XYZ file of C-alpha atoms in Angstrom:
733
model
C -84.744 -46.040 -17.013
C -82.234 -43.373 -16.789
C -83.837 -40.652 -18.940
C -81.641 -40.377 -22.447
C -78.749 -37.386 -22.167
C -78.736 -34.676 -24.852
C -77.594 -35.512 -28.585
C -74.910 -33.478 -29.663
C -73.098 -33.181 -32.557
C -72.248 -31.222 -36.136
C -73.334 -32.441 -39.524
C -76.805 -32.214 -40.525
C -78.345 -35.456 -40.456
C -79.488 -36.333 -43.977
C -82.969 -38.559 -43.524
C -83.515 -41.884 -45.430
C -86.458 -43.678 -45.786
C -84.256 -46.610 -44.686
C -83.447 -44.730 -41.754
C -83.638 -46.854 -38.303
C -85.190 -46.019 -34.836
C -84.123 -47.292 -31.718
C -86.576 -49.745 -30.828
C -85.228 -50.118 -27.053
C -82.832 -48.287 -24.535
C -82.093 -50.756 -21.910
C -80.260 -50.180 -18.607
C -79.156 -53.736 -17.244
C -76.746 -52.990 -14.677
C -74.575 -55.524 -12.742
C -72.691 -59.473 -13.419
C -73.831 -62.002 -15.140
C -71.483 -65.269 -15.904
C -71.488 -66.076 -19.886
C -73.835 -68.565 -20.455
C -71.556 -70.612 -22.459
C -69.126 -71.275 -19.640
C -71.209 -75.192 -19.466
C -70.638 -75.668 -23.402
C -68.726 -78.989 -23.703
C -64.714 -77.785 -24.414
C -63.920 -78.508 -28.193
C -61.366 -77.643 -30.438
C -60.920 -73.777 -31.766
C -61.217 -73.134 -35.030
C -58.325 -71.184 -35.973
C -56.217 -73.015 -37.731
C -52.038 -73.144 -36.848
C -50.473 -70.536 -38.486
C -46.674 -70.172 -37.147
C -45.074 -67.169 -39.563
C -47.618 -64.536 -38.119
C -47.374 -65.694 -34.848
C -50.885 -66.891 -34.408
C -51.457 -69.272 -31.169
C -54.184 -72.164 -31.802
C -55.351 -73.640 -28.473
C -58.232 -75.513 -27.571
C -61.494 -73.939 -25.576
C -61.297 -73.983 -21.662
C -63.531 -76.149 -20.123
C -65.923 -74.729 -17.172
C -64.481 -74.074 -14.068
C -65.347 -74.146 -10.268
C -65.999 -70.408 -8.738
C -62.683 -68.746 -8.243
C -62.758 -69.183 -4.280
C -64.851 -70.853 -2.079
C -67.124 -68.088 -0.768
C -68.619 -65.396 -2.743
C -67.554 -62.186 -1.772
C -69.799 -58.697 -1.634
C -69.801 -55.767 -1.324
C -73.129 -53.585 -0.481
C -75.015 -51.234 1.019
C -78.150 -50.513 3.498
C -79.939 -53.306 5.867
C -83.622 -54.082 4.401
C -86.160 -53.698 1.907
C -85.155 -49.569 1.679
C -88.498 -48.652 0.191
C -89.864 -45.456 1.948
C -88.382 -44.192 4.835
C -84.613 -45.152 5.872
C -84.862 -45.221 10.045
C -80.549 -44.313 9.918
C -81.452 -41.460 7.137
C -84.220 -40.369 9.289
C -81.855 -40.335 12.265
C -79.112 -38.718 9.728
C -81.533 -35.774 8.693
C -82.590 -34.970 12.245
C -79.131 -34.521 13.481
C -78.405 -31.907 10.161
C -77.431 -28.379 10.356
C -80.370 -27.240 10.704
C -82.000 -29.628 11.786
C -84.940 -31.118 9.849
C -88.259 -31.260 11.918
C -90.042 -34.600 11.526
C -92.756 -33.542 8.874
C -89.600 -32.672 6.693
C -88.502 -36.160 7.125
C -91.186 -37.723 6.335
C -91.609 -35.463 3.274
C -87.888 -35.984 1.826
C -89.078 -40.066 1.841
C -92.810 -39.778 1.710
C -93.070 -37.080 -0.588
C -93.452 -37.857 -3.787
C -95.099 -40.614 -5.683
C -93.974 -43.204 -8.264
C -96.995 -42.690 -9.944
C -96.965 -38.854 -9.746
C -98.540 -36.649 -7.198
C -97.619 -35.584 -3.681
C -98.261 -36.884 -0.413
C -99.174 -34.561 2.969
C -99.029 -35.145 6.909
C -102.117 -34.026 8.001
C -104.720 -35.641 10.456
C -106.300 -38.999 9.830
C -109.701 -39.274 8.088
C -112.465 -41.144 8.696
C -113.254 -40.252 12.755
C -110.626 -42.502 14.004
C -108.354 -41.120 16.022
C -105.474 -42.403 18.605
C -107.912 -42.202 21.840
C -110.495 -44.698 20.867
C -109.628 -46.642 17.517
C -109.279 -49.768 18.448
C -105.913 -51.944 16.375
C -106.167 -56.147 16.553
C -102.715 -57.161 16.108
C -101.958 -60.855 15.700
C -99.596 -62.045 18.725
C -97.986 -64.433 15.479
C -95.956 -65.994 18.475
C -98.872 -67.790 19.998
C -100.383 -69.021 16.698
C -102.178 -72.352 17.530
C -101.429 -72.197 21.222
C -104.541 -72.346 23.456
C -105.559 -68.569 25.176
C -103.760 -68.238 28.037
C -104.341 -64.923 30.159
C -103.360 -63.905 33.407
C -102.641 -60.571 35.573
C -101.704 -58.428 38.344
C -104.663 -56.585 37.871
C -108.908 -57.801 37.871
C -110.243 -58.542 34.311
C -113.203 -60.133 33.192
C -114.170 -62.444 30.129
C -116.937 -62.113 28.162
C -119.715 -65.297 28.321
C -118.367 -65.778 31.899
C -119.817 -64.413 35.068
C -117.608 -62.611 37.392
C -113.755 -61.565 38.123
C -109.994 -62.716 38.072
C -107.207 -62.129 39.153
C -105.524 -61.550 42.735
C -107.337 -61.835 45.357
C -110.611 -63.838 43.081
C -110.805 -68.050 42.723
C -108.910 -67.898 39.526
C -105.770 -65.907 38.676
C -105.467 -66.809 35.275
C -107.780 -68.097 31.897
C -106.908 -70.682 29.237
C -109.927 -70.480 25.940
C -109.846 -73.536 24.837
C -111.053 -73.951 21.053
C -114.168 -76.390 21.074
C -113.648 -79.506 19.386
C -117.564 -79.965 17.855
C -117.713 -76.990 16.808
C -114.459 -75.566 15.225
C -115.845 -73.656 12.680
C -117.757 -70.506 14.163
C -114.782 -69.434 16.505
C -116.589 -71.143 19.756
C -114.042 -71.559 23.107
C -114.306 -73.213 26.113
C -112.921 -71.114 29.396
C -111.363 -72.649 31.958
C -109.690 -71.422 35.043
C -106.937 -71.931 37.527
C -104.764 -69.972 39.862
C -102.093 -69.488 37.768
C -100.511 -70.373 33.867
C -99.894 -73.492 35.036
C -102.947 -74.573 35.900
C -104.672 -77.253 36.732
C -107.705 -76.468 35.075
C -111.686 -75.694 35.907
C -114.166 -75.451 33.250
C -116.460 -72.444 33.569
C -117.746 -71.710 30.873
C -118.742 -73.678 27.361
C -119.990 -72.428 23.570
C -118.445 -68.545 24.203
C -117.875 -67.180 20.545
C -114.674 -65.237 20.518
C -114.581 -64.768 24.015
C -112.017 -61.547 25.028
C -110.346 -60.660 28.172
C -110.618 -57.417 29.279
C -108.797 -55.351 32.495
C -111.738 -53.833 34.787
C -109.786 -50.914 34.348
C -107.604 -49.864 31.253
C -103.940 -48.962 32.189
C -102.779 -45.445 31.892
C -101.575 -43.805 29.266
C -98.913 -42.410 29.261
C -97.326 -45.083 31.505
C -97.128 -44.433 35.115
C -94.776 -46.287 37.493
C -97.356 -49.442 37.951
C -97.669 -50.111 34.658
C -96.731 -53.651 34.898
C -99.192 -54.426 37.390
C -101.937 -52.797 35.387
C -102.200 -54.723 31.987
C -102.628 -58.321 30.763
C -100.547 -60.822 30.274
C -100.693 -64.043 27.588
C -98.861 -66.766 29.186
C -96.632 -68.896 26.175
C -94.341 -71.188 25.567
C -91.103 -68.563 25.465
C -92.346 -66.279 28.186
C -95.264 -64.181 29.263
C -96.382 -60.931 27.066
C -97.239 -57.863 28.639
C -99.653 -55.647 26.894
C -102.461 -53.248 26.949
C -106.229 -53.527 26.046
C -107.300 -56.675 25.896
C -106.766 -60.188 24.257
C -109.266 -62.171 22.399
C -109.441 -65.669 21.109
C -110.299 -66.270 17.169
C -110.080 -68.618 14.440
C -108.763 -68.415 11.455
C -109.686 -69.716 7.519
C -108.542 -72.696 8.165
C -110.231 -72.717 11.411
C -107.163 -72.189 13.555
C -106.726 -70.551 17.069
C -105.160 -67.130 16.658
C -104.472 -64.805 19.674
C -105.615 -60.786 19.098
C -104.610 -57.893 21.066
C -107.024 -55.284 20.941
C -104.965 -51.925 21.872
C -106.022 -48.585 21.154
C -104.163 -47.248 18.136
C -102.042 -44.638 20.332
C -100.844 -47.139 22.400
C -100.147 -49.316 19.828
C -98.001 -46.556 18.024
C -96.581 -45.723 21.496
C -95.622 -49.348 21.580
C -94.137 -49.827 17.806
C -92.114 -47.199 18.168
C -88.931 -48.225 20.194
C -89.416 -51.910 19.253
C -88.794 -49.979 15.515
C -86.047 -47.101 16.331
C -83.870 -46.862 18.940
C -85.377 -44.546 22.125
C -81.475 -43.052 22.551
C -81.961 -41.427 19.607
C -84.287 -38.829 21.212
C -81.222 -37.786 23.475
C -78.970 -37.282 20.590
C -77.760 -33.755 18.778
C -78.122 -30.093 20.015
C -81.357 -28.771 21.258
C -83.741 -28.379 18.058
C -87.460 -28.191 17.706
C -89.537 -27.891 20.514
C -86.530 -27.649 22.861
C -85.724 -31.150 22.414
C -82.416 -32.566 21.181
C -82.879 -32.729 17.351
C -82.130 -36.370 17.752
C -86.371 -36.793 19.455
C -87.615 -35.542 15.481
C -86.200 -39.377 13.986
C -88.528 -41.044 16.756
C -91.867 -38.474 16.216
C -91.029 -39.252 12.253
C -91.306 -43.532 13.157
C -94.281 -42.797 15.175
C -96.055 -41.253 12.099
C -94.663 -43.706 10.012
C -95.460 -46.532 12.394
C -99.535 -44.986 12.806
C -100.077 -44.766 9.085
C -98.684 -48.066 8.358
C -101.168 -49.563 10.248
C -103.733 -47.315 9.158
C -103.966 -47.381 5.681
C -105.300 -50.841 5.777
C -108.032 -50.119 8.072
C -111.223 -51.199 8.457
C -112.068 -54.550 6.438
C -109.655 -57.072 8.320
C -107.733 -57.710 4.931
C -105.152 -56.634 6.554
C -103.930 -59.689 8.146
C -105.955 -62.302 6.765
C -109.761 -61.395 7.977
C -108.982 -61.201 11.985
C -106.642 -58.503 12.190
C -105.637 -55.697 11.316
C -101.743 -56.145 11.900
C -99.178 -58.579 13.230
C -96.561 -58.491 15.374
C -93.282 -59.231 13.425
C -90.991 -58.021 11.279
C -93.775 -59.583 8.353
C -95.494 -56.343 9.768
C -93.802 -53.855 12.101
C -92.751 -55.252 15.125
C -95.084 -54.943 18.174
C -93.683 -56.447 21.943
C -96.145 -54.911 24.240
C -95.454 -52.835 26.610
C -91.355 -54.404 27.062
C -89.704 -50.992 25.161
C -92.701 -48.663 26.475
C -90.775 -45.566 27.777
C -91.323 -41.757 28.721
C -89.383 -40.943 25.552
C -91.584 -42.275 22.697
C -94.933 -42.354 24.937
C -94.183 -38.263 24.065
C -92.867 -39.252 20.502
C -96.662 -40.501 20.269
C -98.779 -38.684 21.800
C -96.907 -35.259 20.140
C -97.750 -36.592 16.996
C -101.523 -38.000 17.983
C -103.730 -38.120 15.168
C -101.365 -37.508 12.254
C -100.555 -39.922 9.126
C -98.861 -39.462 5.776
C -101.658 -38.986 3.183
C -102.616 -39.676 -0.460
C -103.373 -37.034 -2.412
C -107.187 -38.324 -2.570
C -106.900 -37.864 1.799
C -106.620 -42.140 2.161
C -103.853 -43.128 4.935
C -100.465 -43.674 2.930
C -98.717 -47.061 3.425
C -95.359 -46.211 4.799
C -93.562 -48.408 4.556
C -89.830 -48.217 6.173
C -86.413 -50.080 6.766
C -83.236 -49.789 9.110
C -80.910 -48.368 6.161
C -81.342 -47.134 2.797
C -77.735 -47.640 1.874
C -77.849 -44.259 0.237
C -80.362 -44.238 -1.670
C -84.221 -45.146 -0.833
C -85.671 -48.261 -3.563
C -88.814 -46.416 -4.585
C -92.140 -48.771 -4.684
C -95.334 -46.846 -4.101
C -92.970 -43.716 -3.164
C -90.452 -42.181 -5.181
C -87.439 -43.478 -5.014
C -84.933 -40.224 -3.041
C -81.199 -39.867 -2.032
C -80.560 -40.332 1.069
C -77.281 -38.608 2.066
C -78.508 -38.934 5.868
C -77.624 -42.377 5.968
C -73.996 -42.413 6.274
C -74.887 -40.041 9.640
C -72.169 -40.813 12.610
C -72.618 -39.832 16.161
C -70.239 -40.032 18.884
C -67.739 -41.733 16.772
C -70.557 -44.270 15.922
C -71.329 -44.566 12.667
C -74.342 -46.021 10.878
C -72.740 -49.842 9.611
C -75.364 -50.630 7.071
C -74.572 -47.890 5.046
C -71.792 -50.356 3.522
C -71.319 -53.995 4.423
C -68.811 -56.667 3.225
C -70.320 -60.526 3.036
C -68.415 -63.760 2.414
C -71.653 -66.112 0.906
C -70.061 -69.774 1.067
C -70.109 -71.713 -2.628
C -71.322 -74.629 -0.403
C -74.253 -72.679 0.617
C -75.676 -71.646 -2.388
C -74.923 -75.116 -4.146
C -77.127 -76.265 -1.057
C -79.959 -74.104 -1.670
C -79.991 -74.444 -5.464
C -78.912 -78.220 -5.523
C -79.893 -78.154 -9.998
C -76.893 -75.857 -10.870
C -74.239 -78.588 -9.775
C -70.770 -76.783 -8.750
C -70.941 -73.264 -8.525
C -69.297 -71.426 -11.455
C -70.169 -67.605 -11.260
C -72.193 -65.155 -9.559
C -73.520 -62.568 -11.985
C -76.625 -59.928 -11.446
C -78.337 -59.190 -15.147
C -80.443 -56.081 -14.003
C -80.033 -53.104 -11.552
C -82.478 -50.319 -10.739
C -80.047 -47.794 -12.157
C -80.052 -45.721 -8.672
C -76.803 -44.551 -6.773
C -73.593 -46.224 -6.198
C -72.600 -49.688 -7.742
C -75.363 -49.658 -10.641
C -78.472 -49.851 -7.675
C -80.353 -52.673 -6.072
C -80.109 -56.058 -7.714
C -83.332 -56.240 -9.790
C -81.943 -60.377 -11.037
C -79.152 -62.168 -10.518
C -77.799 -64.815 -12.192
C -76.404 -68.480 -10.304
C -73.987 -70.084 -12.922
C -73.598 -73.830 -12.069
C -72.071 -76.468 -14.716
C -75.449 -78.548 -14.442
C -77.681 -75.235 -15.405
C -78.191 -71.554 -13.858
C -81.235 -70.409 -11.871
C -82.544 -66.360 -12.406
C -83.413 -65.333 -8.891
C -84.045 -61.613 -7.729
C -81.641 -59.664 -5.027
C -84.315 -59.486 -2.610
C -84.470 -63.215 -2.511
C -80.850 -62.963 -2.597
C -80.520 -61.167 0.118
C -83.227 -63.357 2.147
C -81.720 -66.175 1.096
C -78.143 -65.826 2.627
C -78.769 -62.692 5.087
C -76.887 -65.009 8.318
C -74.468 -64.393 5.968
C -73.846 -61.201 6.025
C -76.454 -59.681 3.089
C -78.282 -57.153 4.308
C -80.154 -55.896 1.465
C -80.429 -56.389 -2.367
C -77.911 -53.527 -3.166
C -74.945 -55.367 -3.232
C -71.550 -56.154 -6.281
C -70.014 -59.487 -6.308
C -66.075 -58.827 -5.871
C -65.475 -61.751 -6.438
C -65.727 -62.506 -10.756
C -63.546 -61.594 -12.520
C -62.994 -57.750 -13.966
C -59.288 -57.577 -15.870
C -59.973 -53.532 -14.650
C -63.503 -53.254 -16.750
C -66.000 -52.252 -14.597
C -69.101 -52.458 -17.509
C -69.847 -51.770 -21.407
C -72.061 -50.662 -24.092
C -73.409 -52.480 -27.035
C -74.512 -50.121 -29.570
C -76.596 -50.839 -32.465
C -77.268 -49.981 -35.855
C -80.063 -48.290 -35.009
C -78.311 -45.689 -32.485
C -79.254 -47.637 -29.589
C -77.299 -48.504 -26.855
C -77.351 -50.785 -24.370
C -75.637 -49.811 -20.932
C -74.268 -53.116 -18.190
C -72.178 -52.899 -15.197
C -71.126 -49.548 -13.749
C -71.848 -48.039 -17.575
C -74.471 -45.101 -17.208
C -76.944 -44.560 -19.925
C -75.844 -41.418 -21.275
C -78.446 -41.276 -24.178
C -78.805 -42.141 -28.205
C -80.007 -41.697 -31.287
C -83.990 -42.973 -30.524
C -85.176 -39.521 -31.611
C -83.369 -39.176 -34.385
C -83.761 -40.024 -38.012
C -80.516 -41.207 -39.269
C -79.258 -41.056 -42.561
C -76.818 -43.971 -42.442
C -76.290 -46.456 -39.723
C -74.296 -46.575 -36.965
C -71.093 -48.065 -37.330
C -69.409 -48.180 -33.999
C -68.848 -47.221 -30.883
C -65.867 -45.881 -28.249
C -65.914 -44.976 -24.675
C -63.668 -41.673 -23.209
C -61.029 -42.593 -20.688
C -62.920 -42.228 -17.236
C -66.289 -43.911 -18.973
C -68.378 -40.646 -18.363
C -69.548 -40.175 -21.988
C -69.603 -42.354 -25.055
C -69.029 -41.613 -28.693
C -71.505 -43.446 -31.904
C -70.561 -43.478 -35.387
C -72.182 -43.709 -38.669
C -71.136 -44.863 -41.807
C -71.129 -41.731 -43.686
C -68.663 -40.429 -40.706
C -71.430 -38.195 -39.002
C -70.221 -38.711 -35.184
C -72.870 -38.171 -32.604
C -71.140 -37.335 -29.200
C -72.706 -38.450 -25.311
C -72.400 -37.855 -21.865
C -68.595 -36.346 -21.063
C -67.671 -37.196 -24.493
C -66.776 -34.204 -26.712
C -67.728 -33.274 -30.389
C -63.985 -32.748 -32.160
C -65.545 -32.801 -36.064
C -67.111 -35.476 -38.216
C -67.406 -36.381 -42.563
C -71.099 -35.533 -41.979
C -71.196 -33.378 -44.384
C -68.417 -34.858 -46.649
C -68.666 -37.031 -49.610
C -66.739 -39.847 -49.012
C -65.263 -42.592 -51.002
C -66.048 -45.255 -48.830
C -68.033 -45.675 -45.734
C -66.671 -44.948 -42.620
C -66.343 -48.390 -41.179
C -64.647 -47.835 -37.282
C -63.075 -44.653 -35.166
C -60.975 -45.166 -32.010
C -60.214 -42.289 -29.517
C -56.863 -40.524 -27.986
C -55.851 -41.281 -24.842
C -57.341 -38.529 -23.253
C -60.284 -38.363 -25.081
C -60.187 -34.816 -26.609
C -59.584 -36.165 -30.036
C -60.788 -39.253 -32.173
C -60.031 -40.935 -35.502
C -62.796 -42.636 -38.274
C -61.411 -45.127 -41.183
C -63.302 -45.870 -43.895
C -63.156 -49.436 -46.011
C -60.420 -48.289 -48.506
C -58.162 -47.278 -45.216
C -58.324 -43.162 -45.554
C -57.854 -42.297 -41.814
C -59.566 -38.514 -40.816
C -57.731 -37.209 -37.749
C -59.272 -35.004 -35.480
C -59.259 -32.972 -32.120
C -55.795 -33.771 -31.010
C -55.568 -37.130 -32.940
C -52.526 -37.394 -35.088
C -53.132 -38.389 -38.969
C -49.730 -40.607 -39.123
C -50.880 -41.854 -42.355
C -53.262 -44.628 -44.514
C -54.249 -46.940 -47.038
C -56.206 -44.114 -48.809
C -53.703 -44.288 -51.679
C -52.882 -48.216 -52.063
C -55.369 -50.685 -54.393
C -56.397 -52.998 -51.406
C -56.856 -57.080 -51.871
C -59.921 -56.813 -49.046
C -61.609 -54.022 -47.784
C -60.328 -52.506 -43.958
C -63.026 -52.925 -41.306
C -60.987 -51.687 -37.994
C -58.623 -49.552 -36.554
C -56.734 -49.649 -32.585
C -54.217 -47.356 -31.755
C -51.809 -47.908 -29.752
C -51.785 -46.975 -25.794
C -49.842 -43.581 -26.748
C -51.923 -42.491 -29.458
C -48.659 -41.972 -31.757
C -49.852 -45.300 -34.160
C -52.465 -47.301 -34.714
C -52.843 -50.241 -36.802
C -55.859 -51.339 -39.393
C -57.069 -54.232 -40.137
C -58.472 -55.388 -43.938
C -61.399 -58.420 -44.128
C -58.422 -60.960 -45.113
C -57.144 -60.379 -41.672
C -54.094 -58.569 -43.025
C -52.833 -55.619 -40.554
C -51.382 -51.878 -41.809
C -49.284 -50.095 -39.535
C -48.579 -46.820 -39.104
C -46.911 -44.061 -36.469
C -44.937 -45.707 -33.393
C -47.674 -48.859 -34.170
C -45.204 -51.929 -34.216
C -45.898 -54.967 -36.725
C -46.725 -58.994 -34.788
C -48.130 -60.439 -37.619
C -51.190 -61.253 -39.315
C -53.436 -63.700 -41.320
C -53.358 -62.056 -44.885
C -51.558 -64.638 -46.240
C -53.817 -67.382 -44.578
C -57.264 -68.638 -46.426
C -60.059 -67.978 -43.716
C -63.091 -69.545 -42.813
C -64.800 -66.284 -42.365
C -63.635 -62.478 -42.876
C -62.143 -60.702 -40.427
C -64.529 -58.349 -38.709
C -62.389 -56.323 -36.136
C -59.450 -56.188 -33.632
C -57.893 -54.965 -30.304
C -54.243 -53.911 -29.113
C -52.870 -55.202 -25.435
C -52.533 -52.181 -23.047
C -48.559 -52.071 -24.057
C -48.889 -52.114 -27.661
C -47.177 -54.901 -27.486
C -49.299 -56.904 -29.522
C -53.229 -57.300 -30.515
C -55.741 -59.782 -31.568
C -58.122 -59.801 -34.996
C -61.938 -61.293 -34.477
C -63.594 -62.632 -37.433
C -67.263 -62.598 -38.322
C -67.654 -66.499 -36.897
C -65.534 -65.581 -33.658
C -62.688 -66.788 -34.474
C -59.890 -65.104 -32.768
C -56.030 -64.908 -33.986
C -53.582 -63.727 -30.877
C -50.317 -61.626 -31.962
C -47.118 -60.531 -30.250
C -48.066 -60.458 -26.492
C -51.652 -60.709 -27.095
C -52.417 -63.796 -25.463
C -55.369 -66.755 -26.669
C -58.026 -66.975 -24.484
C -60.836 -68.476 -26.165
C -63.172 -68.105 -29.253
C -66.925 -68.278 -30.294
C -65.695 -71.295 -32.252
C -64.463 -73.081 -29.470
C -67.893 -72.005 -27.288
C -69.630 -73.811 -29.661
C -71.527 -70.095 -30.114
C -72.470 -68.504 -32.827
C -71.672 -65.115 -34.307
C -72.292 -63.168 -36.019
C -68.942 -61.537 -34.316
C -69.264 -58.204 -34.549
C -66.413 -56.744 -32.808
C -63.676 -57.465 -30.041
C -62.804 -55.498 -27.215
C -59.945 -56.269 -24.963
C -59.850 -56.263 -20.536
C -57.417 -52.737 -19.677
C -55.955 -56.068 -17.746
C -54.436 -57.271 -21.607
C -55.623 -61.117 -19.593
C -58.483 -61.128 -22.165
C -61.468 -60.106 -24.141
C -65.541 -59.921 -24.697
C -66.576 -61.012 -27.941
C -69.770 -58.839 -29.169
C -72.434 -60.472 -31.326
C -75.062 -58.517 -33.731
C -77.783 -60.550 -32.032
C -76.396 -59.085 -29.073
C -74.757 -61.935 -27.062
C -71.498 -60.308 -24.787
C -68.904 -63.278 -24.648
C -66.098 -63.309 -21.857
C -62.792 -64.828 -22.029
C -59.400 -64.944 -19.542
C -60.239 -62.365 -17.485
C -63.310 -60.484 -18.702
C -66.236 -59.681 -16.861
C -69.959 -60.888 -17.929
C -72.666 -58.281 -17.108
C -75.047 -60.082 -19.257
C -76.069 -58.866 -22.707
C -78.930 -57.781 -24.983
C -79.885 -61.324 -25.319
C -80.714 -61.509 -21.632
C -81.988 -58.574 -21.439
C -84.884 -58.581 -24.522
C -85.390 -62.101 -24.940
C -85.669 -62.505 -29.059
C -83.436 -59.214 -29.683
C -84.154 -58.686 -33.493
C -81.938 -55.560 -33.750
C -78.212 -55.832 -35.248
C -75.517 -54.858 -32.824
C -72.641 -53.329 -33.808
C -69.405 -52.985 -31.278
C -69.166 -52.229 -27.972
C -67.076 -50.162 -25.472
C -66.197 -50.968 -21.507
C -65.589 -48.720 -18.956
C -63.306 -48.848 -16.196
C -63.391 -51.509 -13.137
């Protein structure tokens, strides 16, 4: 959650027993479709008023998704926790270049829970040369263990040696059917991996196959002839160390490769980071190309990762320390081993990332963070190196596009019926687009499902979704990128790209907040209280208030000038107070009104404004033209606010039941009664295109109409919300 910003005000606060405090401040960013799209179409409760220009129309039925694919733009590849490999390369190639230790400190240096790590020597007497690592060879899960070699090897429980020049050049370990619960195997021999097989020994517990002479490390030119080969249906796996037959908790055969830690690290490093990176950049630390520092950082991260859970065999189901796939870290035996990454392993021998207490840290890493790591065990940090470009080739994962077929989403979630919208309800707030997706909703004609961004990315990776950091670009926007909702106690709720800039959570208010308005660039906002106190946050400037003035009637709303250098406050008697560069164009302060004023809206150039009363009477001042009103209409519920079109050629009024009244060039796009949604409504905020609007309710709903986007609402992120929302404001899209 972003840290609250500083509160700026001028009028002193006058405490009272009824003053409120902010109950919660939520930052939930992203798009979520209106939950009300699936409501049956009903006649909008508007009443036809021909003279006033009011348009009575039925509400929209639920519609299918606007295109055949869901378009996404995103950042990063993988989970983004810990070190980003592309970012580490960017750091290594920076000027001046970072050393591997500096790279590790940048990504792993601070813990989310507090405290600092350090790069140091392995604890517990562990070392690269003699500490064995047990690797589950997942591609051979459930299959017999068949091993051959170009060098002599032995099998525990069987006399003699095997290999070239021997009677048997291959062995097979077969679990005894009569005694499977104890990992007891029969051992067979053959001239090669294809058999035919001869029984050599029975009832051998967890037999281990080991070369007579260990392969040289670092590798020599004969490495392929010095190691064991595991024969599998998909091809052989050549690996250092030994192979062992074991069983898991379900008594299924598993193959474990037992290899010294340093040799394991040497084989993981090139499988996880491209060896060619070691030749990039100018001469740097150690007299080698600076890109080599990324390979050394990778070697330490791989060593730390495996040793973080070492010793109890609980890291991989009780029979191994780790697996060989992307579920753990990639280990293909000697397939990628080379002199460069052997050097990266030996130069960093016995070095690991250590937690404050001295234990080895679980150093997760991924291909690309997208420019900001995701957090987790380690504090999330900016990753500017992720955007690295070398010799004209850039990290293509830094920013990506994806197209997910609507049909694929409907197939994955048949319970939603026809897809209507895809939206994000919660993000982590870090970096571009509001950060990584924590929660999203897939809305359909038959229902909706809520999933995590990580789940969505995993399910649709085949269509180019590379991480959980993305935004949906094929949803409606109306020029709106996000919005805030403000409560009577000064709580601020941020959605979409609307940043949280502070709230009144620590302030004892003399009078409740009655509205909120945004700066033109969306970098800040003002809140106004009923005594005319004005509170500025972000890039919103304080230009004055009526907080120190005794008012005839309470303030009920505000609006800002086009450049954000001023604002107006309006009281319930129609008195208008202008501050900054806001011009005074008139008021109803000296007029006896039938009903109190409840809101205002300015013209595009700020040369005028409209006031609206609770009976729907509209009063025009300056260059604001009168386009109609409901002053002569008997309303079911009082009007509570208004919004104007971008060109000033019309406006909307909204009543407390959510009924919407459109005048001039303002188009009617729907209402709360038309969707069978209960209010009370508290505000209507038009989209910046004028093609729709958002209606905010006291209970925290943000209901979208026309081209208005939906980025979730308070009711979604605070189930059972019991506060009172009083208004909303939008940011540019």
